[in-house]
Amino acid sequence: MTTLSRTKTPRYDEETIARCAEHVFAQEEGQCLLAYLRGITIDRVLSPACDDATLRHVEGQRYLVARLIRWSEGRTSSGQTTTKGGLT
């Protein structure tokens, strides 16, 4: 098993991250980017012949894009909504 080295990553609570995503993806460019990411991940149809590694990779991408979409809508993973109106 490979151990990944961790760099120092800033830690923010999910509500803060959701507000940031909501702010960034509220713009026309952000909506364009989300539509593109959705098209190459969530809306992508894989062949029944795809291998396990490909399926796992695409499912990881879909998970990440789905989180970005949920956050851009002002929702956290627990279903709570953030305060509208951008960053505080």
mmCIF file with all atom_site columns, C-alpha atoms in Angstrom:
data_model
loop_
_atom_site.group_PDB
_atom_site.id
_atom_site.type_symbol
_atom_site.label_atom_id
_atom_site.label_alt_id
_atom_site.label_comp_id
_atom_site.label_asym_id
_atom_site.label_entity_id
_atom_site.label_seq_id
_atom_site.pdbx_PDB_ins_code
_atom_site.Cartn_x
_atom_site.Cartn_y
_atom_site.Cartn_z
_atom_site.occupancy
_atom_site.B_iso_or_equiv
_atom_site.pdbx_formal_charge
_atom_site.auth_seq_id
_atom_site.auth_comp_id
_atom_site.auth_asym_id
_atom_site.auth_atom_id
_atom_site.pdbx_PDB_model_num
ATOM 1  C CA . MET A 1 1  ? 0.000   0.000  0.000   1.00 0.00 ? 1  MET A CA 1
ATOM 2  C CA . THR A 1 2  ? 1.281   3.429  -0.915  1.00 0.00 ? 2  THR A CA 1
ATOM 3  C CA . THR A 1 3  ? 1.260   6.186  1.678   1.00 0.00 ? 3  THR A CA 1
ATOM 4  C CA . LEU A 1 4  ? 0.606   9.665  0.381   1.00 0.00 ? 4  LEU A CA 1
ATOM 5  C CA . SER A 1 5  ? 2.547   12.508 1.882   1.00 0.00 ? 5  SER A CA 1
ATOM 6  C CA . ARG A 1 6  ? 0.334   15.317 3.067   1.00 0.00 ? 6  ARG A CA 1
ATOM 7  C CA . THR A 1 7  ? 1.086   18.936 2.511   1.00 0.00 ? 7  THR A CA 1
ATOM 8  C CA . LYS A 1 8  ? -0.305  21.545 4.843   1.00 0.00 ? 8  LYS A CA 1
ATOM 9  C CA . THR A 1 9  ? -3.803  22.144 3.566   1.00 0.00 ? 9  THR A CA 1
ATOM 10 C CA . PRO A 1 10 ? -5.884  24.953 5.015   1.00 0.00 ? 10 PRO A CA 1
ATOM 11 C CA . ARG A 1 11 ? -8.904  23.615 6.884   1.00 0.00 ? 11 ARG A CA 1
ATOM 12 C CA . TYR A 1 12 ? -12.260 25.303 6.489   1.00 0.00 ? 12 TYR A CA 1
ATOM 13 C CA . ASP A 1 13 ? -15.658 24.150 7.615   1.00 0.00 ? 13 ASP A CA 1
ATOM 14 C CA . GLU A 1 14 ? -17.977 22.901 4.888   1.00 0.00 ? 14 GLU A CA 1
ATOM 15 C CA . GLU A 1 15 ? -20.332 25.862 5.176   1.00 0.00 ? 15 GLU A CA 1
ATOM 16 C CA . THR A 1 16 ? -17.462 28.244 4.363   1.00 0.00 ? 16 THR A CA 1
ATOM 17 C CA . ILE A 1 17 ? -16.459 26.126 1.360   1.00 0.00 ? 17 ILE A CA 1
ATOM 18 C CA . ALA A 1 18 ? -20.089 25.996 0.182   1.00 0.00 ? 18 ALA A CA 1
ATOM 19 C CA . ARG A 1 19 ? -20.367 29.790 0.388   1.00 0.00 ? 19 ARG A CA 1
ATOM 20 C CA . CYS A 1 20 ? -17.145 30.159 -1.624  1.00 0.00 ? 20 CYS A CA 1
ATOM 21 C CA . ALA A 1 21 ? -18.395 27.772 -4.322  1.00 0.00 ? 21 ALA A CA 1
ATOM 22 C CA . GLU A 1 22 ? -21.770 29.503 -4.388  1.00 0.00 ? 22 GLU A CA 1
ATOM 23 C CA . HIS A 1 23 ? -20.025 32.828 -4.945  1.00 0.00 ? 23 HIS A CA 1
ATOM 24 C CA . VAL A 1 24 ? -17.609 31.565 -7.619  1.00 0.00 ? 24 VAL A CA 1
ATOM 25 C CA . PHE A 1 25 ? -20.155 29.540 -9.583  1.00 0.00 ? 25 PHE A CA 1
ATOM 26 C CA . ALA A 1 26 ? -22.856 32.233 -9.478  1.00 0.00 ? 26 ALA A CA 1
ATOM 27 C CA . GLN A 1 27 ? -21.042 34.050 -12.285 1.00 0.00 ? 27 GLN A CA 1
ATOM 28 C CA . GLU A 1 28 ? -21.680 33.192 -15.944 1.00 0.00 ? 28 GLU A CA 1
ATOM 29 C CA . GLU A 1 29 ? -18.145 31.816 -16.323 1.00 0.00 ? 29 GLU A CA 1
ATOM 30 C CA . GLY A 1 30 ? -18.646 29.600 -13.285 1.00 0.00 ? 30 GLY A CA 1
ATOM 31 C CA . GLN A 1 31 ? -21.906 28.235 -14.672 1.00 0.00 ? 31 GLN A CA 1
ATOM 32 C CA . CYS A 1 32 ? -20.134 27.519 -17.975 1.00 0.00 ? 32 CYS A CA 1
ATOM 33 C CA . LEU A 1 33 ? -17.378 25.649 -16.136 1.00 0.00 ? 33 LEU A CA 1
ATOM 34 C CA . LEU A 1 34 ? -19.859 23.611 -14.068 1.00 0.00 ? 34 LEU A CA 1
ATOM 35 C CA . ALA A 1 35 ? -21.813 22.685 -17.206 1.00 0.00 ? 35 ALA A CA 1
ATOM 36 C CA . TYR A 1 36 ? -18.609 21.515 -18.861 1.00 0.00 ? 36 TYR A CA 1
ATOM 37 C CA . LEU A 1 37 ? -17.499 19.501 -15.820 1.00 0.00 ? 37 LEU A CA 1
ATOM 38 C CA . ARG A 1 38 ? -20.951 17.937 -15.547 1.00 0.00 ? 38 ARG A CA 1
ATOM 39 C CA . GLY A 1 39 ? -20.824 16.981 -19.232 1.00 0.00 ? 39 GLY A CA 1
ATOM 40 C CA . ILE A 1 40 ? -17.478 15.192 -18.980 1.00 0.00 ? 40 ILE A CA 1
ATOM 41 C CA . THR A 1 41 ? -18.276 13.426 -15.704 1.00 0.00 ? 41 THR A CA 1
ATOM 42 C CA . ILE A 1 42 ? -21.865 13.022 -14.497 1.00 0.00 ? 42 ILE A CA 1
ATOM 43 C CA . ASP A 1 43 ? -23.444 12.904 -17.961 1.00 0.00 ? 43 ASP A CA 1
ATOM 44 C CA . ARG A 1 44 ? -20.721 10.645 -19.362 1.00 0.00 ? 44 ARG A CA 1
ATOM 45 C CA . VAL A 1 45 ? -21.855 7.144  -20.302 1.00 0.00 ? 45 VAL A CA 1
ATOM 46 C CA . LEU A 1 46 ? -19.278 4.404  -19.929 1.00 0.00 ? 46 LEU A CA 1
ATOM 47 C CA . SER A 1 47 ? -19.167 1.267  -22.013 1.00 0.00 ? 47 SER A CA 1
ATOM 48 C CA . PRO A 1 48 ? -20.115 -1.980 -20.233 1.00 0.00 ? 48 PRO A CA 1
ATOM 49 C CA . ALA A 1 49 ? -16.644 -3.152 -21.236 1.00 0.00 ? 49 ALA A CA 1
ATOM 50 C CA . CYS A 1 50 ? -14.798 -0.459 -19.240 1.00 0.00 ? 50 CYS A CA 1
ATOM 51 C CA . ASP A 1 51 ? -12.351 -1.795 -16.709 1.00 0.00 ? 51 ASP A CA 1
ATOM 52 C CA . ASP A 1 52 ? -12.630 -1.465 -12.936 1.00 0.00 ? 52 ASP A CA 1
ATOM 53 C CA . ALA A 1 53 ? -9.922  1.197  -12.683 1.00 0.00 ? 53 ALA A CA 1
ATOM 54 C CA . THR A 1 54 ? -11.659 3.425  -15.236 1.00 0.00 ? 54 THR A CA 1
ATOM 55 C CA . LEU A 1 55 ? -15.003 3.036  -13.506 1.00 0.00 ? 55 LEU A CA 1
ATOM 56 C CA . ARG A 1 56 ? -13.506 3.935  -10.114 1.00 0.00 ? 56 ARG A CA 1
ATOM 57 C CA . HIS A 1 57 ? -11.692 6.934  -11.597 1.00 0.00 ? 57 HIS A CA 1
ATOM 58 C CA . VAL A 1 58 ? -14.825 8.309  -13.266 1.00 0.00 ? 58 VAL A CA 1
ATOM 59 C CA . GLU A 1 59 ? -16.924 7.719  -10.146 1.00 0.00 ? 59 GLU A CA 1
ATOM 60 C CA . GLY A 1 60 ? -14.397 9.759  -8.138  1.00 0.00 ? 60 GLY A CA 1
ATOM 61 C CA . GLN A 1 61 ? -14.658 12.561 -10.672 1.00 0.00 ? 61 GLN A CA 1
ATOM 62 C CA . ARG A 1 62 ? -18.462 12.412 -10.541 1.00 0.00 ? 62 ARG A CA 1
ATOM 63 C CA . TYR A 1 63 ? -18.395 12.614 -6.764  1.00 0.00 ? 63 TYR A CA 1
ATOM 64 C CA . LEU A 1 64 ? -16.221 15.727 -6.829  1.00 0.00 ? 64 LEU A CA 1
ATOM 65 C CA . VAL A 1 65 ? -18.318 17.482 -9.490  1.00 0.00 ? 65 VAL A CA 1
ATOM 66 C CA . ALA A 1 66 ? -21.526 16.595 -7.638  1.00 0.00 ? 66 ALA A CA 1
ATOM 67 C CA . ARG A 1 67 ? -20.094 18.211 -4.498  1.00 0.00 ? 67 ARG A CA 1
ATOM 68 C CA . LEU A 1 68 ? -19.169 21.342 -6.429  1.00 0.00 ? 68 LEU A CA 1
ATOM 69 C CA . ILE A 1 69 ? -22.688 21.515 -7.861  1.00 0.00 ? 69 ILE A CA 1
ATOM 70 C CA . ARG A 1 70 ? -24.268 21.003 -4.438  1.00 0.00 ? 70 ARG A CA 1
ATOM 71 C CA . TRP A 1 71 ? -22.040 23.682 -2.909  1.00 0.00 ? 71 TRP A CA 1
ATOM 72 C CA . SER A 1 72 ? -22.741 26.067 -5.803  1.00 0.00 ? 72 SER A CA 1
ATOM 73 C CA . GLU A 1 73 ? -26.431 25.707 -4.961  1.00 0.00 ? 73 GLU A CA 1
ATOM 74 C CA . GLY A 1 74 ? -25.661 26.707 -1.394  1.00 0.00 ? 74 GLY A CA 1
ATOM 75 C CA . ARG A 1 75 ? -26.096 23.252 0.131   1.00 0.00 ? 75 ARG A CA 1
ATOM 76 C CA . THR A 1 76 ? -23.733 21.298 2.365   1.00 0.00 ? 76 THR A CA 1
ATOM 77 C CA . SER A 1 77 ? -23.370 17.504 2.427   1.00 0.00 ? 77 SER A CA 1
ATOM 78 C CA . SER A 1 78 ? -25.780 17.351 5.364   1.00 0.00 ? 78 SER A CA 1
ATOM 79 C CA . GLY A 1 79 ? -28.393 19.128 3.268   1.00 0.00 ? 79 GLY A CA 1
ATOM 80 C CA . GLN A 1 80 ? -28.162 22.401 5.196   1.00 0.00 ? 80 GLN A CA 1
ATOM 81 C CA . THR A 1 81 ? -28.363 25.563 3.151   1.00 0.00 ? 81 THR A CA 1
ATOM 82 C CA . THR A 1 82 ? -25.850 28.343 3.491   1.00 0.00 ? 82 THR A CA 1
ATOM 83 C CA . THR A 1 83 ? -26.766 31.967 3.914   1.00 0.00 ? 83 THR A CA 1
ATOM 84 C CA . LYS A 1 84 ? -27.340 33.524 0.496   1.00 0.00 ? 84 LYS A CA 1
ATOM 85 C CA . GLY A 1 85 ? -25.533 36.677 -0.415  1.00 0.00 ? 85 GLY A CA 1
ATOM 86 C CA . GLY A 1 86 ? -21.947 35.614 -0.918  1.00 0.00 ? 86 GLY A CA 1
ATOM 87 C CA . LEU A 1 87 ? -19.036 35.566 1.457   1.00 0.00 ? 87 LEU A CA 1
ATOM 88 C CA . THR A 1 88 ? -19.178 37.020 4.923   1.00 0.00 ? 88 THR A CA 1
#
